[in-house]
Short mmCIF file of N, CA, C and O in Angstrom, two decimals:
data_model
loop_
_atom_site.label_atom_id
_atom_site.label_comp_id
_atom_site.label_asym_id
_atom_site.label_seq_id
_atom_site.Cartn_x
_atom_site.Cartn_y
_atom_site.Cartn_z
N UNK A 1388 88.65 171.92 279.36
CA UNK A 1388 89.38 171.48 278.19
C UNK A 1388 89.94 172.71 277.46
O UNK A 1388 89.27 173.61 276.97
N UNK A 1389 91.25 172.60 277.46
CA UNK A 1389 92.00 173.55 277.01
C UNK A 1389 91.87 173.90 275.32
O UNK A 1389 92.80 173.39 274.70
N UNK A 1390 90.82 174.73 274.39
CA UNK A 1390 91.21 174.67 272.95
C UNK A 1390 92.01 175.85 272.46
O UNK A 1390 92.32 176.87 273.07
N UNK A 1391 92.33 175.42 270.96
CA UNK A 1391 93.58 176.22 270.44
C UNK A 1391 93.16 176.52 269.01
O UNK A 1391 92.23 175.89 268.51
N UNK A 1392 93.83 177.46 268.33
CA UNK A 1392 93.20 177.96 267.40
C UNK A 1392 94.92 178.46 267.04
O UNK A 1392 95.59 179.31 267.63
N UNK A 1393 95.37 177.43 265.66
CA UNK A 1393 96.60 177.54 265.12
C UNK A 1393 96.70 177.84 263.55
O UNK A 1393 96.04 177.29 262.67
N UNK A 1394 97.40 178.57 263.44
CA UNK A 1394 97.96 179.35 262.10
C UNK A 1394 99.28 179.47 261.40
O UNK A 1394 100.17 179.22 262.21
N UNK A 1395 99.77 179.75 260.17
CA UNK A 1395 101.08 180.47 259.90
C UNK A 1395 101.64 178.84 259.39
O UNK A 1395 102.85 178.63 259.51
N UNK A 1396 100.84 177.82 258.89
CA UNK A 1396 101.94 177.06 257.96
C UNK A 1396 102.04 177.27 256.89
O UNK A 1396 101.86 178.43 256.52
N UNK A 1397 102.32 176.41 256.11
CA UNK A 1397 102.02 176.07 254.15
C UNK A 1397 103.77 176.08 253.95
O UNK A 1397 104.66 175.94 254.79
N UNK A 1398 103.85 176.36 252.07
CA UNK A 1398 105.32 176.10 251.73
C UNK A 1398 105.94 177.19 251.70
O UNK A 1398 105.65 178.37 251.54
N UNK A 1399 107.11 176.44 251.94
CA UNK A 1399 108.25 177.38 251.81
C UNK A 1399 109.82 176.72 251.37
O UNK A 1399 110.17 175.57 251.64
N UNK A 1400 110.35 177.38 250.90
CA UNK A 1400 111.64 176.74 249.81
C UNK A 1400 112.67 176.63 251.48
O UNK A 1400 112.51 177.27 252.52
N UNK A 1401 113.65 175.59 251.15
CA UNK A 1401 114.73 175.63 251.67
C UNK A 1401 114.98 176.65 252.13
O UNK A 1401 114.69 177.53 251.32
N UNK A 1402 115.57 177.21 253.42
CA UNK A 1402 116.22 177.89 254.03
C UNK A 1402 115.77 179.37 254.27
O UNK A 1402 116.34 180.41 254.59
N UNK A 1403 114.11 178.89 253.86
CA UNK A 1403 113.19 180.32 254.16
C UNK A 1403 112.65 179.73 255.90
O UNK A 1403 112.85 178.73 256.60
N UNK A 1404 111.85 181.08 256.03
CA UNK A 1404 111.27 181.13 257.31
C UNK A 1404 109.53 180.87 257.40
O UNK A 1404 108.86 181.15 256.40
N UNK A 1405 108.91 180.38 258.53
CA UNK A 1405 107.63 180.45 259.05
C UNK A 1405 107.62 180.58 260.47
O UNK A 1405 108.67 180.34 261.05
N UNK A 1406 106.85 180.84 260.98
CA UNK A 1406 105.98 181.63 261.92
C UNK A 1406 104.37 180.69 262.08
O UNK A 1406 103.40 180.77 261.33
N UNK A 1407 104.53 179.80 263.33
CA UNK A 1407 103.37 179.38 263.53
C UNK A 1407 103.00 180.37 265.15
O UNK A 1407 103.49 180.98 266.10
N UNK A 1408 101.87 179.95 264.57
CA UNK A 1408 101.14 180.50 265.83
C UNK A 1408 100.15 180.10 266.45
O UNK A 1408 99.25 180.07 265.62
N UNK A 1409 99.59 179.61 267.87
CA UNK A 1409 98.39 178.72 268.46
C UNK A 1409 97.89 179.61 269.52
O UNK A 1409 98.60 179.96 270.46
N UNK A 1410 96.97 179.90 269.42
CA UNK A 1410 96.21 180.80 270.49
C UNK A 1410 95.31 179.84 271.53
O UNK A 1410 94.33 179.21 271.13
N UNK A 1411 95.71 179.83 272.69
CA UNK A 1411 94.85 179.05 273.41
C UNK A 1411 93.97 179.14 274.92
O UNK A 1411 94.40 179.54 276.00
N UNK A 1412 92.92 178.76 274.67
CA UNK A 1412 91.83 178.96 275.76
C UNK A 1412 91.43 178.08 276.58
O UNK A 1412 91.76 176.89 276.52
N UNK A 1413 90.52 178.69 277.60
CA UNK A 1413 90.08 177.57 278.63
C UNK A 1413 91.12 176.81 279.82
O UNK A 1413 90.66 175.91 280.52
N UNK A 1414 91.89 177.06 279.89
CA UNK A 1414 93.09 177.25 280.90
C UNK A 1414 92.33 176.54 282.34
O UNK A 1414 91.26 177.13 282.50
N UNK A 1415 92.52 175.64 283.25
CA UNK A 1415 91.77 175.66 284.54
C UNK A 1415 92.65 175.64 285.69
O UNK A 1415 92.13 175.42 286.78
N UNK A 1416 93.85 175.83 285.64
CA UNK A 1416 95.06 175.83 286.10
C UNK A 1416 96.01 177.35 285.99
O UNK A 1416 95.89 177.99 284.94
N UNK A 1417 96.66 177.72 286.75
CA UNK A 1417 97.44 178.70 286.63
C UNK A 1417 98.65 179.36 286.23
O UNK A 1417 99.14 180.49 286.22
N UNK A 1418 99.12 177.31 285.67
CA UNK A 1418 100.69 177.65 285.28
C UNK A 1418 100.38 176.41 284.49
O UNK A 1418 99.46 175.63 284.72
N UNK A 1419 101.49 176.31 283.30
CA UNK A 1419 101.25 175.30 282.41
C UNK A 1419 102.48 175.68 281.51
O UNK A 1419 102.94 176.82 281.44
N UNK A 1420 102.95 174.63 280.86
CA UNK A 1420 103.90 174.49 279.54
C UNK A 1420 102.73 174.42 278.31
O UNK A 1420 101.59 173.96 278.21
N UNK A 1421 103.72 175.20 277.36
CA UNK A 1421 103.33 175.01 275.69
C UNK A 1421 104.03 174.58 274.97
O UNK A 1421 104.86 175.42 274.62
N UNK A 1422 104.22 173.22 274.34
CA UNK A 1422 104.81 172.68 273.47
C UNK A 1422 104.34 172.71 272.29
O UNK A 1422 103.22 173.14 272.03
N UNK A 1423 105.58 172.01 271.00
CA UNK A 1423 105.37 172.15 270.10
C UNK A 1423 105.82 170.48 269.58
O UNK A 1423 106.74 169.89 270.16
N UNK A 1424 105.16 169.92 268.58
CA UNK A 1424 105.36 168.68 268.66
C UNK A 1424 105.26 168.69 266.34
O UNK A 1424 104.78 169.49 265.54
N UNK A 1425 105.81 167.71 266.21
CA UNK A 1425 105.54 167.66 264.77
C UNK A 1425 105.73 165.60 264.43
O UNK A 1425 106.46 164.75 264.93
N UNK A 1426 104.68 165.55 263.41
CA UNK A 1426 104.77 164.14 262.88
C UNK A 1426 104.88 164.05 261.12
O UNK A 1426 104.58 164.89 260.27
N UNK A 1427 105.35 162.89 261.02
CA UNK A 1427 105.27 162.94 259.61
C UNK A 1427 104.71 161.38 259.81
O UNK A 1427 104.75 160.50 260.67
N UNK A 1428 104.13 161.60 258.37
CA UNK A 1428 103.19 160.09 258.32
C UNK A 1428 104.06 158.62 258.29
O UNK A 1428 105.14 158.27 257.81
N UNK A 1429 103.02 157.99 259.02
CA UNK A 1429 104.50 156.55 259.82
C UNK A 1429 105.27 156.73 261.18
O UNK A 1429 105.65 155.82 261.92
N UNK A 1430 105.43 158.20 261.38
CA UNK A 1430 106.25 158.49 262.65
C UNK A 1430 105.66 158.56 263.57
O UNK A 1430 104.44 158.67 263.72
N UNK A 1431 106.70 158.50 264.52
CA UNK A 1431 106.07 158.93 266.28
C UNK A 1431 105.89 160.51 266.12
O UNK A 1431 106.47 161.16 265.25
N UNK A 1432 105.07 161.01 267.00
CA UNK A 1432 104.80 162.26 266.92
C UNK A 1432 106.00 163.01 268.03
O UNK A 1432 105.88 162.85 269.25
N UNK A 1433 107.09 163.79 267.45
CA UNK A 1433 108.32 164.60 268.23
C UNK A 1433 107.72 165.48 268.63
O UNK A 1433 106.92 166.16 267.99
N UNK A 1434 108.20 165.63 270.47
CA UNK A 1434 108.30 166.89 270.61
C UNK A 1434 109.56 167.56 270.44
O UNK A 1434 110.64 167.00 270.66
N UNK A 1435 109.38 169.24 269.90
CA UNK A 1435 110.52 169.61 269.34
C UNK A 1435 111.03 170.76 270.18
O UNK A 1435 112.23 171.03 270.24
N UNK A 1436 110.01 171.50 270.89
CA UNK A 1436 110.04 172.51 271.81
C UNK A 1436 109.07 172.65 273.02
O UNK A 1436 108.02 172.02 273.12
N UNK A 1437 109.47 173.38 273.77
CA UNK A 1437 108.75 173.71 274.82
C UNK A 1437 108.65 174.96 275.73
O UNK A 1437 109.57 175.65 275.29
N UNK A 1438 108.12 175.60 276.66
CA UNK A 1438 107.70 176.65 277.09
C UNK A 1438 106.82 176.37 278.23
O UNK A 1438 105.73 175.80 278.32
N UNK A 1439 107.81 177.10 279.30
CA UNK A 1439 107.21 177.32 280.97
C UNK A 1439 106.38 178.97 280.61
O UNK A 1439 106.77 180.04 280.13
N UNK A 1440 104.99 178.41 281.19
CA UNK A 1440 104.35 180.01 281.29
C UNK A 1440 104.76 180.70 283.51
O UNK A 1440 104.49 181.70 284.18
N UNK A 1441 105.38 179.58 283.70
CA UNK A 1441 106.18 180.15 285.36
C UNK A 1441 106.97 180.87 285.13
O UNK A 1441 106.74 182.05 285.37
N UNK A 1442 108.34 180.45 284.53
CA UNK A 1442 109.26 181.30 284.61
C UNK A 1442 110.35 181.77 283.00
O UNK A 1442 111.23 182.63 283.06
N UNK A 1443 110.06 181.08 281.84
CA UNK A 1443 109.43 181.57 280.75
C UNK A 1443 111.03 180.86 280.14
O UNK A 1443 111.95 181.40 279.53
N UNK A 1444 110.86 179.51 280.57
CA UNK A 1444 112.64 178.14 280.75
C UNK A 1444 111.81 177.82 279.28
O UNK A 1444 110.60 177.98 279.14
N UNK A 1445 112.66 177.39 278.31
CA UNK A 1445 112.65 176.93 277.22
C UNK A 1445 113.54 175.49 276.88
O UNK A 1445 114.49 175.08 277.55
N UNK A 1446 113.11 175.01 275.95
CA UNK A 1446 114.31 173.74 276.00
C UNK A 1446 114.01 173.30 274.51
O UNK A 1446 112.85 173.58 274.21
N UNK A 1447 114.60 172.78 273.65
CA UNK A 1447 114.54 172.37 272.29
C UNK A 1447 114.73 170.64 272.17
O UNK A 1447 115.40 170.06 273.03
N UNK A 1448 114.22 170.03 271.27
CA UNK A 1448 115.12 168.61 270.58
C UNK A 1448 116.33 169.30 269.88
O UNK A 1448 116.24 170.46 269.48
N UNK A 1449 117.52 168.51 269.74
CA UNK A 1449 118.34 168.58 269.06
C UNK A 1449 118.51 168.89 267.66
O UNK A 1449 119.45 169.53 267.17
N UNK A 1450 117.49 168.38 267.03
CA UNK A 1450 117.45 168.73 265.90
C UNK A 1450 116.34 170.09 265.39
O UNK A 1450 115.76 170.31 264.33
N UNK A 1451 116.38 170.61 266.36
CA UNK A 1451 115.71 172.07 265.35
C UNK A 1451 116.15 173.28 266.87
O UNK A 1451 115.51 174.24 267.30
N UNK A 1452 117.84 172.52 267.46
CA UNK A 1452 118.12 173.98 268.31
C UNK A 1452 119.05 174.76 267.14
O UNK A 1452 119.64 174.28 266.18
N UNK A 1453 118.94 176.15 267.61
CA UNK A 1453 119.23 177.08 266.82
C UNK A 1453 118.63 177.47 265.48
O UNK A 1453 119.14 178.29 264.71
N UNK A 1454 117.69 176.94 265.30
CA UNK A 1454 116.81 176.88 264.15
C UNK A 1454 115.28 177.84 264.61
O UNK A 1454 115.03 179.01 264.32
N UNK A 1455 114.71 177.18 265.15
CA UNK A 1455 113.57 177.32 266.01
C UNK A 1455 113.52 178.01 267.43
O UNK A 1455 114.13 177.54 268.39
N UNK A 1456 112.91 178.92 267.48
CA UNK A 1456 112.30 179.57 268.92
C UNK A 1456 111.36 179.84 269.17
O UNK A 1456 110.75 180.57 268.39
N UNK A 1457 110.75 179.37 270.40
CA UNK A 1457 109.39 179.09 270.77
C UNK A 1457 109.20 180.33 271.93
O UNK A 1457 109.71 180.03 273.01
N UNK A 1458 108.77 181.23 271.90
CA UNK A 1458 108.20 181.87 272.46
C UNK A 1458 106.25 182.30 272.82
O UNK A 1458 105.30 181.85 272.16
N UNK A 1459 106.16 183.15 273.88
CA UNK A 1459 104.80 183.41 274.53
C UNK A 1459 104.45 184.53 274.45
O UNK A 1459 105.27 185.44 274.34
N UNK A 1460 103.26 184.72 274.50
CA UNK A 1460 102.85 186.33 274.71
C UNK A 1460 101.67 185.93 276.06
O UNK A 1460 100.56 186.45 275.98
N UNK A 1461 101.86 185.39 276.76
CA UNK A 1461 101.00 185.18 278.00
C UNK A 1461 99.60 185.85 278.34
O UNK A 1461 98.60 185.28 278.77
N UNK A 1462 99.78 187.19 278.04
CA UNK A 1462 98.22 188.06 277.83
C UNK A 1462 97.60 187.16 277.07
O UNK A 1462 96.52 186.75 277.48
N UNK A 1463 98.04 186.74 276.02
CA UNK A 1463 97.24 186.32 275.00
C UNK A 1463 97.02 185.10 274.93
O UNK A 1463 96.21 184.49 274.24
N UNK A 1464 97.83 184.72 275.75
CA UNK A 1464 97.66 183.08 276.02
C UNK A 1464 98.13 182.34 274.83
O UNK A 1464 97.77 181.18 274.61
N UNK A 1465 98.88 182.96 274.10
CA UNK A 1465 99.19 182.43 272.51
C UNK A 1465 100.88 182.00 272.85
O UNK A 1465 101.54 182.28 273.85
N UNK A 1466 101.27 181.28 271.72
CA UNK A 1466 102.73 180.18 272.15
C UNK A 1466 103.21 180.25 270.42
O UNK A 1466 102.66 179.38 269.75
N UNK A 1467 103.94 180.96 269.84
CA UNK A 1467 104.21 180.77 268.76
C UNK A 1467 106.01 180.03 268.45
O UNK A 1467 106.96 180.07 269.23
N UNK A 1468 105.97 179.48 267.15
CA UNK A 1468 107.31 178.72 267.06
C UNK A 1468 107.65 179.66 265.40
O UNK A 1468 107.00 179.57 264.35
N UNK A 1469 108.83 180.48 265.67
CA UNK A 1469 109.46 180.98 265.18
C UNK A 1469 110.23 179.78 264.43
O UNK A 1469 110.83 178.99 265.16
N UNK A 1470 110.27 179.56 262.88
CA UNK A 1470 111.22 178.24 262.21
C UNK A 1470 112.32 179.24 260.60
O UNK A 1470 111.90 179.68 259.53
N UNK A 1471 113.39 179.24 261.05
CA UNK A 1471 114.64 180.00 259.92
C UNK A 1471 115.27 178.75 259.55
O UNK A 1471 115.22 177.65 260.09
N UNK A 1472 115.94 179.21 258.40
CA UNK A 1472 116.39 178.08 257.66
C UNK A 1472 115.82 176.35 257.62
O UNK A 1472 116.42 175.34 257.99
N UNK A 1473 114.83 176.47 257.19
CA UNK A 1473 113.78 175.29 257.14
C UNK A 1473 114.24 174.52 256.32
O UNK A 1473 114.49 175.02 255.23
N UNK A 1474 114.50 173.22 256.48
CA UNK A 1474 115.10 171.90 255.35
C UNK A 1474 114.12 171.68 255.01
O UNK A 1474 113.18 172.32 255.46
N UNK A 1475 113.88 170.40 253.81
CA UNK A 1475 112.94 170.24 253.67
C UNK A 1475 112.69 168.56 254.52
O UNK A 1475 111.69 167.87 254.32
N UNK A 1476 113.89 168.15 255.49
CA UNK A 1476 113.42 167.17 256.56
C UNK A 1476 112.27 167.92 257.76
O UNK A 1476 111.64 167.46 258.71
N UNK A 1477 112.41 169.27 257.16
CA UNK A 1477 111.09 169.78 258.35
C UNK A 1477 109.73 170.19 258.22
O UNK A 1477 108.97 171.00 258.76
N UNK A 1478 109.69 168.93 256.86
CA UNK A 1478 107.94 168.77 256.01
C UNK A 1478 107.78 168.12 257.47
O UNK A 1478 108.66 167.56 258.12
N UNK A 1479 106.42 168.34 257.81
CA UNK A 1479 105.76 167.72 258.71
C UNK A 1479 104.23 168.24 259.13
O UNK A 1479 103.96 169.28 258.52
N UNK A 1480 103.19 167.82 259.98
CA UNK A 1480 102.58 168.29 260.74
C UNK A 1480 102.71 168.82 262.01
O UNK A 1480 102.96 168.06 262.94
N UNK A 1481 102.59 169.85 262.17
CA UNK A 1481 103.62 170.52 263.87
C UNK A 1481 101.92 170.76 264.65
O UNK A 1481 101.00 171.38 264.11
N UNK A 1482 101.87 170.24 265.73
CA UNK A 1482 100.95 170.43 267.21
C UNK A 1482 101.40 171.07 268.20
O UNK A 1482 102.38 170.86 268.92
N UNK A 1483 100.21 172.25 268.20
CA UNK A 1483 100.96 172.91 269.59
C UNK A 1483 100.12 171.78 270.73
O UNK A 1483 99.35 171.00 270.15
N UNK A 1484 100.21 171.63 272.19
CA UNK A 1484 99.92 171.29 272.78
C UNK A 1484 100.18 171.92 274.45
O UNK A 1484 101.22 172.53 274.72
N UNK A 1485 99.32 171.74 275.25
CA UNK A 1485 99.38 172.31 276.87
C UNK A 1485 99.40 171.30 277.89
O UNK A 1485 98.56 170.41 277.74
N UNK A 1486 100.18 171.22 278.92
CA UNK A 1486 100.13 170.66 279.93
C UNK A 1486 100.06 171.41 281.48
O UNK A 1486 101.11 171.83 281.97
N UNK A 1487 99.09 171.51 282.03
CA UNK A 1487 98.64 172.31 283.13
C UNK A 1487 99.33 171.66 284.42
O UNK A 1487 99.55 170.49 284.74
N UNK A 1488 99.68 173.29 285.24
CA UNK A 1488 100.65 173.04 286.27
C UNK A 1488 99.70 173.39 287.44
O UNK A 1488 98.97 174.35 287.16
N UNK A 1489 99.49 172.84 288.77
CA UNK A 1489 98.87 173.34 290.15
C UNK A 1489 99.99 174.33 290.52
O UNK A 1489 99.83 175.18 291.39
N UNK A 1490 101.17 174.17 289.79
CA UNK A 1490 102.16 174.51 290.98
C UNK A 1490 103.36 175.16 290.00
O UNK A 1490 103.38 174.64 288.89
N UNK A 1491 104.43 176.26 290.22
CA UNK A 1491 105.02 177.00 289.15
C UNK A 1491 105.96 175.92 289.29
O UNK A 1491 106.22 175.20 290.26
N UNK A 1492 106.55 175.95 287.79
CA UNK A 1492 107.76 175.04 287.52
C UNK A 1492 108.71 175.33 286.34
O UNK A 1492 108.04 175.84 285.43
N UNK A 1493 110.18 175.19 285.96
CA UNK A 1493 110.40 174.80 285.16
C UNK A 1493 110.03 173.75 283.86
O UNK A 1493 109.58 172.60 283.94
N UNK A 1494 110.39 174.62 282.54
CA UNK A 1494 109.84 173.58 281.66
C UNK A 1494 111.05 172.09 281.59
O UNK A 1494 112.24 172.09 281.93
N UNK A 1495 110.34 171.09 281.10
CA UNK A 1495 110.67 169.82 280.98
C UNK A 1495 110.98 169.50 279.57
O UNK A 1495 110.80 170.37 278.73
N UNK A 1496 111.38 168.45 279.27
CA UNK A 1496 111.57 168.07 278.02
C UNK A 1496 110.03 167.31 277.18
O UNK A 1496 109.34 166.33 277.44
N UNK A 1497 110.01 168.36 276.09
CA UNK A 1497 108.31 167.58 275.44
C UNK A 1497 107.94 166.46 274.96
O UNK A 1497 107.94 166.21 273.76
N UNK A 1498 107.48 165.45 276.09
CA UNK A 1498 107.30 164.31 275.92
C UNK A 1498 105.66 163.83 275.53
O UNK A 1498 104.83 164.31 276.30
N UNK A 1499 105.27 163.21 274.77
CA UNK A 1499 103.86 163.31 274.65
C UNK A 1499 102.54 163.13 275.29
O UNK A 1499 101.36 163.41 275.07
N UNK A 1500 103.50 162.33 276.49
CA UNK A 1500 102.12 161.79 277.06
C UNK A 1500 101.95 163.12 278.48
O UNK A 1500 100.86 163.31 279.00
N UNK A 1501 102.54 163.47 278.68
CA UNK A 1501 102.09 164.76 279.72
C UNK A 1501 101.61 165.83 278.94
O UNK A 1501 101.69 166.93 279.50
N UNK A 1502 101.15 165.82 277.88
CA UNK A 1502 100.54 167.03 277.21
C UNK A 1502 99.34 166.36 277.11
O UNK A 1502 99.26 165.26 276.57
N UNK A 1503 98.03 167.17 277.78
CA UNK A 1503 96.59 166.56 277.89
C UNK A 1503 95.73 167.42 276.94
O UNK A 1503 94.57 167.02 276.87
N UNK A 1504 96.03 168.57 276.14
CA UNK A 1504 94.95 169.11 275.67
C UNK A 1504 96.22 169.46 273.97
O UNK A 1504 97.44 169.34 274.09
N UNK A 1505 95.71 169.76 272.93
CA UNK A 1505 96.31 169.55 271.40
C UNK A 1505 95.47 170.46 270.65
O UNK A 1505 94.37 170.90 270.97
N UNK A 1506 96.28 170.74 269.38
CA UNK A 1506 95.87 171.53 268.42
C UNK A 1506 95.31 170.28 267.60
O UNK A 1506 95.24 169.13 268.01
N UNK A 1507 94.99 170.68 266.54
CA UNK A 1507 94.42 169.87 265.63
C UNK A 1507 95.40 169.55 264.02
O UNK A 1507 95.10 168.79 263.09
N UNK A 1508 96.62 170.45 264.18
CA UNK A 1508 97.76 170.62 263.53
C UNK A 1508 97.59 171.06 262.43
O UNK A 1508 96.51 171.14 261.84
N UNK A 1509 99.02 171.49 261.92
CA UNK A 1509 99.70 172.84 260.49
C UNK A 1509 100.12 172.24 259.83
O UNK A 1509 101.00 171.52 260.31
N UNK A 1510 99.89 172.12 258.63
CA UNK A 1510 101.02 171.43 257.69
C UNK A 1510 102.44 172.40 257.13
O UNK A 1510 102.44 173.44 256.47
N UNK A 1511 103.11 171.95 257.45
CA UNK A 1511 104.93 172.59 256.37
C UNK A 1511 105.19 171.69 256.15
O UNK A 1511 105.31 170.55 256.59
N UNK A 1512 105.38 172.77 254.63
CA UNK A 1512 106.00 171.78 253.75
C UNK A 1512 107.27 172.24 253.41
O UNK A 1512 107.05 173.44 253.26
N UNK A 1513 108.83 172.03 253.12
CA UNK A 1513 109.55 172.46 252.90
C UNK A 1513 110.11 172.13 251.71
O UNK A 1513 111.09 171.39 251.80
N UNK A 1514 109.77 172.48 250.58
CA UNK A 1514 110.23 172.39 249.51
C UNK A 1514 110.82 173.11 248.27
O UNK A 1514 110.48 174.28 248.43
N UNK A 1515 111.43 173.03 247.25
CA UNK A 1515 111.75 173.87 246.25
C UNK A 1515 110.65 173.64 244.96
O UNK A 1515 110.76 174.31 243.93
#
């Protein structure tokens, strides 16, 4: 069981920046995606980003490309989501989450149910 140990939310005004970060362990597999997923209360839980630890393919939702970049530090096994110009439609709870690969691959689009192991989630808040 894959756990994670996530940091870097709280508030921030309109069109400032955060920096989350999920450090994660226990790996039993050799290749795996790191997504990033966010809910707000009532909602389905979005995935918003994603991350191949194969060949290091990225892919966004629509609504937070060019905003957001999700990058790895692989030594560290850590997956952080870089967020600039933050609305305040991007109050939410954000989950990192892992889905383990037998086999190297391109990343996919972050859908929820192929992510088997979760953070316990960050709150942002985006407000003035």
């Amino acid at each position: 069981q894959v756990t994670f140990v996530e940091s870097g939310g709280g508030l921030v005004q309109p069109g400032g920046s955060l920096r989350l970060s999920c450090a994660a362990s226990g790996f039993t597999l050799n290749y795996y995606a790191m997504g990033w997923f966010r809910q707000a209360p009532g909602q389905e839980r979005e995935g918003i980003a994603s991350i191949s630890s194969s060949d290091g393919s990225t892919i966004y939702a629509d609504s937070v490309k060019g905003r957001f970049t999700i990058s790895t530090d692989k030594t560290k096994r850590t997956v952080y989501l870089q967020m600039n110009d933050l609305k305040p439609e991007d109050t939410n709870v954000y989950y990192c989450a892992t889905d383990e690969w037998a086999r190297p691959r391109s990343v996919q689009y972050p859908i929820q149910s192929d992510f088997k192991s979760w953070g316990q989630g960050i709150q942002v808040t985006v407000s003035s």
